[in-house]
Amino acid sequence: MPNLNKLRTAITGGRGGDPATDAALSRLIRLRTTLTVFFALDGFLFAGWVVRIPAIKQQTGASASDLGLALLGVSAGAVVTMMFTGRMCARFGSHPVTVVSSLLLALSIALPARTHSALTLGLVLLLFGAAYGALNVSMNSAAVDFVAALRRPVMSSFHAAFSLGGMAGAGLGALVAGGLSASTHLLALTGVGLLVTVLAGPSLLRHTLPPAAGPAPSPGKAAAPRRLDRRTRRLVVLFGVIALCTAYGEGALADWGALHLAQDLDAGAGLAAAGYSLFALAMTVGRLSGTALLERLGQTRTLVAGGVLAALGMLLGALAPTTWLALAGFAVTGLGLANIFPVAVARAGALAGPSGVAAASTLGYGGMLLGPPAIGFLADWFSLPVALTTVALLAAAAALIAYSARNVSVPDSGAAAHRGAPAEIPADLPAEAPEEVPATARTAHQEG
């Protein structure tokens, strides 16, 4: 039972064993399970929508360019709401915002199948993207608070749940695509989303985190959010840029990986389609092992090693002369990129709470949007293999930035801050050390 003993020690600072400690342990276990469900649901719903895009295109009669413009609605809606959601989480708590956003996402996913023109599709996708962006920021904010309370680097496990949910949603969508209309399928996804949210939402609202150490606010006064100084804002942007560099690779491989295998290496349709699946599977495996990796290496070494591994893997994937070597490169790239985004978001959240999560997520999402069109332009100017090497360049840049931030400290908003001296926590400390993510480095309120 080593993990439970670690958890008891993190909560109480000692061996534990008393009823209060056991109750706190039980709350954290249930909260982790509930948050994992929301991450998996997010991936499941989004993947279910993505696999029906061809059917929606046919239904609306949109050209390729019209569809591309309509799909920008998802991106625009998400980016616009992400920073706003950070402020909502700071005011109302990330748990209630997560539940409301999940309900809105489930309701909005059925709307695209009701449209019959590219214009109405784009307007509907603005709503869908807004709900999707809000859910991603709020549940990541809740996960950052949970990691701070648990004092174990489990952020990657939540993102692994998202990846697994996405794989399940895409697989199920592929199975039912021939027998169900897009309207029926997306309406069924609405039902699933509403059911899961109604069942899991009360648990998320009910289970609060253990109270932070340090002076309590005065009676009748809510704790004021910590005002960010210029240095903290710069650091949040820095971790957001790391997220952008890695999300760029995810977007590029999702849209261009299969084409590279088919066009440049003469792979068959099935083998070309397997390229992204292999990348996604490797990323899921990497995230499932992320906690153990972070506990062994620490955050900075994990970021640097992941960036270097992804850069080497993508050079192989882009420039390999055979399909099988390229597939191996895609898999190595997935393993390298797996934990960089969740760690970068977690570091930004530890520094600045929900606003940090929102800023890093917005930059990261921007990278996912930037990747596919950038690769397309570069492929026209040079070639697709050369264009894909930019994924390797940005992964290497993420490793370099992470190394440059190796001595970044996580401000303590609790007792130390009240004494006027922020706690200096080197980022290279082993991730399992109690000082790695102080329980007080959470938002100024308690959710629930």
XYZ file of C-alpha atoms in Angstrom:
448
model
C 0.000 0.000 0.000
C 2.850 2.479 -0.694
C 0.685 4.943 -2.602
C -1.907 5.142 0.168
C 0.853 5.711 2.710
C 2.228 8.514 0.519
C -1.218 10.042 0.373
C -1.702 9.874 4.145
C 1.688 11.484 4.645
C 0.873 14.227 2.143
C -2.392 15.050 3.892
C -1.200 15.079 7.469
C 2.567 15.387 7.302
C 2.794 12.160 9.293
C 1.866 8.518 9.189
C -1.844 9.092 9.534
C -4.226 6.314 10.533
C -6.756 8.516 12.329
C -10.381 8.819 11.148
C -9.919 12.357 9.803
C -7.003 11.228 7.638
C -8.914 8.219 6.349
C -11.885 10.437 5.494
C -9.635 12.852 3.587
C -8.068 9.891 1.789
C -11.479 8.583 0.781
C -12.520 12.013 -0.522
C -9.397 12.309 -2.647
C -9.854 8.840 -4.131
C -13.458 9.589 -5.083
C -12.506 13.005 -6.439
C -9.745 11.537 -8.593
C -12.150 8.960 -9.998
C -14.750 11.606 -10.781
C -12.272 13.930 -12.484
C -10.974 11.008 -14.540
C -14.528 10.355 -15.732
C -14.895 13.958 -16.929
C -11.579 13.865 -18.809
C -12.573 10.600 -20.495
C -16.028 11.971 -21.349
C -14.477 15.064 -22.947
C -12.275 12.956 -25.207
C -15.126 10.554 -26.002
C -17.553 13.282 -27.066
C -15.040 15.257 -29.113
C -13.815 12.171 -30.995
C -17.407 11.123 -31.639
C -18.042 14.479 -33.313
C -14.813 14.364 -35.360
C -15.583 11.010 -37.000
C -18.924 12.368 -38.251
C -17.460 15.438 -39.971
C -17.559 13.774 -43.443
C -21.270 13.030 -43.012
C -21.949 16.588 -41.834
C -20.065 17.929 -44.862
C -22.271 15.898 -47.181
C -25.415 16.918 -45.317
C -24.665 20.636 -45.534
C -23.377 20.483 -49.116
C -20.328 22.506 -48.059
C -17.227 22.678 -50.221
C -13.864 21.842 -48.683
C -13.052 25.525 -48.163
C -16.489 26.278 -46.731
C -16.166 23.355 -44.340
C -12.734 24.577 -43.280
C -14.154 27.989 -42.444
C -17.062 26.429 -40.565
C -14.696 24.241 -38.548
C -12.859 27.365 -37.444
C -15.969 27.979 -35.350
C -14.837 25.264 -32.944
C -11.448 26.909 -32.564
C -12.813 30.442 -32.309
C -15.412 29.476 -29.717
C -12.841 27.602 -27.637
C -10.171 30.293 -27.675
C -12.606 33.108 -26.873
C -14.043 31.329 -23.832
C -10.830 29.901 -22.361
C -9.601 33.053 -20.613
C -13.133 33.935 -19.556
C -13.466 30.448 -18.036
C -10.329 30.993 -15.976
C -11.980 33.992 -14.309
C -15.184 32.020 -13.782
C -13.237 29.247 -12.061
C -11.510 31.766 -9.811
C -14.878 33.238 -8.814
C -17.203 30.232 -8.594
C -14.825 27.275 -8.343
C -13.590 24.906 -11.033
C -15.897 22.062 -9.946
C -19.229 23.821 -10.650
C -17.861 25.278 -13.896
C -16.755 21.798 -14.997
C -20.239 20.375 -14.433
C -22.004 23.222 -16.254
C -19.533 23.099 -19.156
C -19.984 19.347 -19.494
C -23.756 19.764 -19.704
C -23.368 22.452 -22.375
C -20.940 20.317 -24.378
C -23.331 17.350 -24.297
C -26.244 19.515 -25.435
C -24.316 21.289 -28.192
C -22.856 18.166 -29.795
C -26.238 17.254 -31.275
C -26.648 20.620 -33.029
C -24.288 20.214 -36.044
C -26.441 17.375 -37.412
C -29.428 19.760 -37.479
C -27.766 22.253 -39.830
C -28.107 22.387 -43.619
C -25.626 25.075 -44.645
C -22.000 25.903 -43.926
C -23.000 29.208 -42.326
C -25.372 27.688 -39.778
C -22.855 24.920 -39.146
C -20.181 27.493 -38.327
C -22.505 29.340 -35.944
C -23.447 26.120 -34.182
C -19.801 25.115 -33.913
C -19.071 28.397 -32.143
C -21.311 27.166 -29.311
C -19.789 23.704 -29.395
C -16.265 25.140 -29.302
C -17.160 27.473 -26.446
C -18.419 24.563 -24.342
C -15.397 22.451 -25.272
C -12.925 25.192 -24.346
C -14.701 25.935 -21.068
C -14.696 22.271 -20.063
C -11.009 21.871 -20.855
C -9.965 24.871 -18.775
C -12.242 24.105 -15.818
C -11.413 20.414 -15.510
C -7.682 21.130 -15.901
C -7.990 23.753 -13.149
C -9.686 21.179 -10.936
C -6.946 18.673 -11.765
C -4.205 21.194 -10.891
C -5.832 21.764 -7.487
C -6.094 18.017 -6.988
C -2.407 17.477 -7.816
C -1.503 20.179 -5.280
C -3.596 18.461 -2.596
C -2.351 14.969 -3.424
C 1.285 16.033 -3.777
C 1.863 13.418 -6.425
C 2.358 14.273 -10.129
C -0.770 12.554 -11.469
C -1.729 15.199 -14.041
C -0.679 12.928 -16.905
C -3.110 10.235 -15.770
C -6.035 12.616 -16.336
C -4.815 13.371 -19.847
C -4.394 9.638 -20.435
C -8.098 9.297 -19.625
C -8.826 11.964 -22.244
C -6.769 10.025 -24.801
C -8.472 6.739 -23.926
C -11.873 8.395 -24.159
C -10.930 9.785 -27.558
C -9.811 6.378 -28.806
C -13.065 4.829 -27.571
C -15.167 7.583 -29.138
C -13.405 7.315 -32.482
C -13.556 3.522 -32.487
C -17.245 3.430 -31.608
C -17.979 6.136 -34.172
C -16.230 4.140 -36.873
C -18.258 1.052 -35.971
C -21.664 2.759 -36.079
C -20.985 5.132 -38.981
C -22.356 2.677 -41.528
C -25.545 1.895 -39.621
C -26.498 5.130 -37.888
C -27.100 8.550 -39.358
C -24.990 11.417 -38.063
C -28.099 12.880 -36.448
C -28.866 9.695 -34.510
C -25.256 9.154 -33.515
C -24.701 12.688 -32.233
C -28.035 12.667 -30.421
C -26.961 9.431 -28.718
C -23.725 11.156 -27.691
C -25.817 13.933 -26.147
C -27.652 11.317 -24.114
C -24.405 9.708 -22.983
C -22.898 13.067 -22.053
C -25.935 14.179 -20.074
C -26.225 10.831 -18.286
C -22.550 10.713 -17.277
C -22.597 14.349 -16.144
C -25.768 13.878 -14.087
C -24.300 10.783 -12.430
C -20.780 12.123 -11.848
C -21.555 15.810 -11.323
C -22.925 15.556 -7.765
C -19.784 13.740 -6.657
C -17.582 16.481 -8.119
C -19.652 19.194 -6.438
C -19.756 17.383 -3.111
C -16.136 16.364 -2.626
C -13.962 19.342 -1.775
C -10.217 19.306 -1.355
C -8.506 19.232 2.049
C -8.076 22.755 3.410
C -4.838 24.503 2.613
C -2.331 25.241 5.334
C -1.830 28.775 6.482
C -3.963 31.512 8.005
C -7.667 31.315 7.288
C -9.442 34.341 5.854
C -11.334 36.576 8.207
C -14.906 35.512 9.015
C -17.350 36.657 6.371
C -14.599 37.446 3.884
C -13.637 35.337 0.918
C -9.965 34.924 0.252
C -8.916 37.363 -2.442
C -7.218 35.934 -5.519
C -3.471 36.454 -5.513
C -2.492 39.302 -7.857
C 0.086 38.099 -10.341
C 3.320 40.019 -10.688
C 5.069 40.548 -13.992
C 7.535 37.694 -13.430
C 4.750 35.199 -12.745
C 2.865 36.268 -15.858
C 6.009 35.798 -17.939
C 6.512 32.318 -16.497
C 2.907 31.365 -17.256
C 3.423 32.477 -20.857
C 6.655 30.472 -20.974
C 4.869 27.270 -19.963
C 2.090 28.141 -22.392
C 4.675 28.329 -25.183
C 5.913 24.858 -24.186
C 2.330 23.619 -24.481
C 2.029 25.357 -27.878
C 5.185 23.677 -29.202
C 3.896 20.213 -28.353
C 0.269 20.765 -29.368
C 1.576 21.933 -32.752
C 2.937 18.422 -33.249
C -0.330 16.769 -32.237
C -2.312 18.853 -34.721
C 0.224 18.349 -37.500
C 0.313 14.566 -37.149
C -3.461 14.313 -36.862
C -3.988 16.092 -40.187
C -0.850 15.288 -42.178
C 0.621 12.045 -40.827
C -1.533 9.712 -42.918
C -0.995 11.803 -46.063
C 2.770 11.671 -45.597
C 2.710 7.881 -45.346
C 0.458 7.493 -48.382
C 1.901 10.219 -50.617
C 5.611 10.105 -49.827
C 6.094 6.461 -48.829
C 3.381 4.777 -50.939
C 1.694 3.167 -47.922
C -1.720 1.602 -48.450
C -4.812 3.318 -47.116
C -5.078 1.053 -44.062
C -1.409 1.344 -43.146
C -1.474 5.109 -43.648
C -4.501 5.423 -41.361
C -2.682 3.343 -38.741
C 0.037 5.996 -38.491
C -1.950 8.411 -36.345
C -3.507 5.540 -34.394
C -0.023 4.348 -33.474
C 0.975 7.887 -32.493
C -2.160 8.244 -30.313
C -1.628 4.830 -28.712
C 1.995 5.663 -27.873
C 0.896 8.978 -26.372
C -1.700 7.195 -24.232
C 0.865 4.684 -22.984
C 3.257 7.527 -22.201
C 0.619 9.365 -20.203
C -0.376 6.258 -18.282
C 3.247 5.909 -17.170
C 3.623 9.649 -16.614
C 3.188 9.614 -12.836
C 5.937 7.029 -12.348
C 8.183 8.893 -14.766
C 7.670 12.216 -13.005
C 8.290 10.682 -9.601
C 11.545 9.212 -10.847
C 12.878 12.091 -12.951
C 11.078 15.216 -11.746
C 9.257 17.718 -13.918
C 12.144 19.451 -15.685
C 13.945 16.258 -16.679
C 10.659 14.803 -17.921
C 9.982 17.883 -20.058
C 13.505 17.987 -21.480
C 13.707 14.237 -22.136
C 10.254 14.246 -23.720
C 11.098 17.141 -26.025
C 14.385 15.570 -27.138
C 12.738 12.166 -27.685
C 9.905 13.731 -29.698
C 12.372 15.697 -31.823
C 14.390 12.598 -32.664
C 11.246 10.564 -33.311
C 9.774 13.168 -35.649
C 13.001 13.499 -37.617
C 12.806 9.748 -38.166
C 9.078 9.882 -38.977
C 9.495 12.722 -41.484
C 12.702 11.666 -43.221
C 12.690 7.843 -43.008
C 12.893 6.103 -46.393
C 10.466 3.301 -45.483
C 6.949 3.162 -44.050
C 7.887 0.996 -41.083
C 10.674 3.313 -39.970
C 8.298 6.262 -40.294
C 5.707 4.433 -38.171
C 8.384 3.787 -35.546
C 9.203 7.502 -35.616
C 5.548 8.394 -35.101
C 5.387 6.082 -32.071
C 8.555 7.579 -30.546
C 7.141 11.055 -31.133
C 3.947 10.110 -29.287
C 5.926 8.820 -26.319
C 7.998 12.003 -26.231
C 5.098 14.434 -26.472
C 2.850 12.492 -24.077
C 3.589 14.270 -20.811
C 4.802 17.687 -21.950
C 1.409 19.360 -22.360
C -0.081 18.144 -19.020
C 3.083 19.059 -17.104
C 3.242 22.517 -18.702
C -0.415 23.192 -17.856
C 0.115 21.915 -14.311
C 3.123 24.192 -13.806
C 1.177 27.194 -15.107
C -1.732 26.325 -12.807
C 0.557 25.977 -9.796
C 1.958 29.419 -10.539
C -1.278 31.288 -11.241
C -4.308 29.105 -10.488
C -7.182 28.930 -13.008
C -5.937 31.969 -14.930
C -2.616 30.186 -15.455
C -4.387 27.069 -16.696
C -6.498 29.194 -19.037
C -3.497 31.054 -20.466
C -1.425 27.900 -21.016
C -4.401 26.030 -22.477
C -5.199 28.888 -24.850
C -1.625 29.027 -26.111
C -1.516 25.247 -26.388
C -4.776 25.139 -28.291
C -3.409 27.848 -30.564
C -0.501 25.551 -31.375
C -2.886 22.780 -32.340
C -4.665 25.240 -34.664
C -1.422 26.622 -36.068
C 0.123 23.250 -36.877
C -2.040 21.948 -39.753
C -2.159 25.152 -41.863
C 1.532 25.876 -41.232
C 2.439 22.386 -42.402
C 0.248 22.884 -45.484
C 1.931 26.144 -46.495
C 5.419 24.728 -45.919
C 4.540 21.598 -47.880
C 3.569 23.781 -50.846
C 6.768 25.776 -50.621
C 9.158 22.884 -49.969
C 7.806 19.354 -49.427
C 5.679 17.554 -46.856
C 8.623 15.687 -45.236
C 10.512 18.968 -44.832
C 7.388 20.636 -43.439
C 6.971 17.872 -40.847
C 10.483 18.489 -39.528
C 9.111 21.685 -37.979
C 7.417 19.398 -35.435
C 10.881 18.207 -34.430
C 12.192 21.779 -34.270
C 9.388 22.914 -31.955
C 9.730 19.819 -29.748
C 13.432 20.626 -29.365
C 12.490 24.231 -28.590
C 10.125 22.999 -25.866
C 12.982 21.005 -24.333
C 15.262 24.050 -24.433
C 12.648 26.328 -22.866
C 11.926 23.756 -20.149
C 15.630 23.527 -19.337
C 15.902 27.301 -19.157
C 13.052 27.285 -16.590
C 14.611 24.556 -14.442
C 14.935 26.832 -11.389
C 11.426 28.273 -11.564
C 9.764 28.242 -8.178
C 6.096 27.692 -7.337
C 4.811 30.591 -5.229
C 3.282 29.593 -1.932
C -0.018 31.400 -1.480
C -0.355 30.163 2.056
C 1.690 30.749 5.184
C 4.895 31.748 3.468
C 3.128 34.290 1.340
C 1.496 35.786 4.414
C 4.932 36.197 5.892
C 5.951 38.092 2.757
C 8.374 35.413 1.531
C 7.319 33.098 -1.285
C 8.463 29.529 -0.960
C 11.263 28.819 -3.423
C 10.691 25.334 -4.805
C 13.253 24.235 -7.408
C 11.549 22.497 -10.300
C 14.160 19.738 -10.347
C 13.174 18.296 -6.978
C 11.881 14.737 -7.271
C 8.181 14.908 -7.937
C 7.224 12.752 -4.998
C 8.805 15.083 -2.471
C 6.175 16.842 -0.345
C 7.668 20.193 -1.367
C 7.246 19.611 -5.117
C 3.725 21.020 -5.288
C 2.713 22.552 -1.973
C -0.852 21.961 -0.900
C -1.173 25.700 -0.442
C -0.359 26.446 -4.098
C -4.003 26.219 -5.043
C -6.613 28.757 -5.936
C -7.720 31.001 -3.119
C -11.102 29.317 -2.782
C -12.242 25.775 -2.219
C -14.463 24.185 -4.846
C -17.785 22.569 -4.085
